[in-house]
């Protein structure tokens, strides 16, 4: 199955292009038919459940793994092609990686960690010190250059890891779940900072996460993966509002999946926020109104989510009034024009 791509990008220039990328371990195929194009400055987020192949794909892009099939090109240069016998190693791709476990040298200072890659590149001391200072300022760590990693918090360590990657001015920045080791509040703060930083630097990036909130904040485009394939590529708004498959609809946000009318066939996708629950029947006025029984409620502070059984075995999730009680007879309403039809 080819990935369904919702957009082709801006001016059509291609920075990174994958065609039919495949990878297997032993007899298990973990990537199959991966196709995408990435334009300069774009931020592609690989999103999906554990085991879907997103980290394997990132490792193929980085050069840590060689593809078994298909091709990968960056700015026209062939990086991987099993058929042509080409695999350019990671050190010769000009990419930089940010890992989830920080991967800092414990015996080096913060400045030493950031400058290590520059030293390997042969950058002279004066320029190296200038770039270290610039990178520390970008991540708001200027006063921490002389400290060792053991003296830093988790968030500070990740800022150093990001600064180290940006200091070498990579062609492509790769990030493998860089916020997953942090607590929830810190993740929330850092994802916004990181999105701003990537915007300001304009670096092209590929970011792996299983967290939808991170994906929506950081991505210019999301590639939603499932079982080694890309199910859909598009802007965050497109993949959320216009899911191409039932998997995309059920993975992103909360969706109701219900049978379409027999004349249309397939499945209707109805987002939870499009469904309203009412205690009293009302006039239809172009909306679908279904009687049902409230089977469960969840208090969400300013509103309440409800599970309503409208037919035997068919339960719809939506939002209702705060005084809604389990067992009450209610009416479920939605605009049929807001439902999306998925082909059978």
Coordinates of C-alpha atoms in Angstrom, one line a residue, residues 98-102 104 110 136 138-141 144 149-164 178-191 193-194 197:
X98 CA 19.8 13.8 19.2
X99 CA 19.1 10.7 21.3
X100 CA 16.5 10.1 24.0
X101 CA 19.2 9.2 26.6
X102 CA 21.2 12.4 25.9
X104 CA 26.8 13.1 26.7
X110 CA 29.2 21.0 28.7
X136 CA 24.8 27.5 24.4
X138 CA 20.4 29.2 21.6
X139 CA 19.4 26.7 24.3
X140 CA 19.6 29.3 27.1
X141 CA 22.6 27.5 28.8
X144 CA 26.6 26.2 32.2
X149 CA 26.7 16.4 32.8
X150 CA 26.4 15.0 36.3
X151 CA 25.7 18.5 37.6
X152 CA 22.8 19.0 35.2
X153 CA 19.1 18.2 35.4
X154 CA 17.5 16.0 32.7
X155 CA 16.1 19.0 30.9
X156 CA 19.5 20.7 30.9
X157 CA 21.2 17.6 29.6
X158 CA 18.8 17.5 26.7
X159 CA 19.4 21.1 25.9
X160 CA 23.1 20.4 25.7
X161 CA 22.5 17.4 23.4
X162 CA 20.4 19.6 21.1
X163 CA 23.1 22.4 21.2
X164 CA 25.8 19.8 20.4
X178 CA 14.4 13.3 22.6
X179 CA 11.8 14.3 25.3
X180 CA 10.6 10.8 26.4
X181 CA 13.0 10.6 29.3
X182 CA 11.7 13.8 30.9
X183 CA 8.7 14.3 33.2
X184 CA 5.4 15.5 31.8
X185 CA 5.7 19.2 32.8
X186 CA 9.2 19.5 31.5
X187 CA 8.3 17.8 28.2
X188 CA 5.5 20.3 27.8
X189 CA 7.9 23.2 28.2
X190 CA 10.7 21.8 26.1
X191 CA 8.6 20.8 23.1
X193 CA 11.1 25.7 23.1
X194 CA 12.3 23.1 20.6
X197 CA 14.4 26.8 18.1

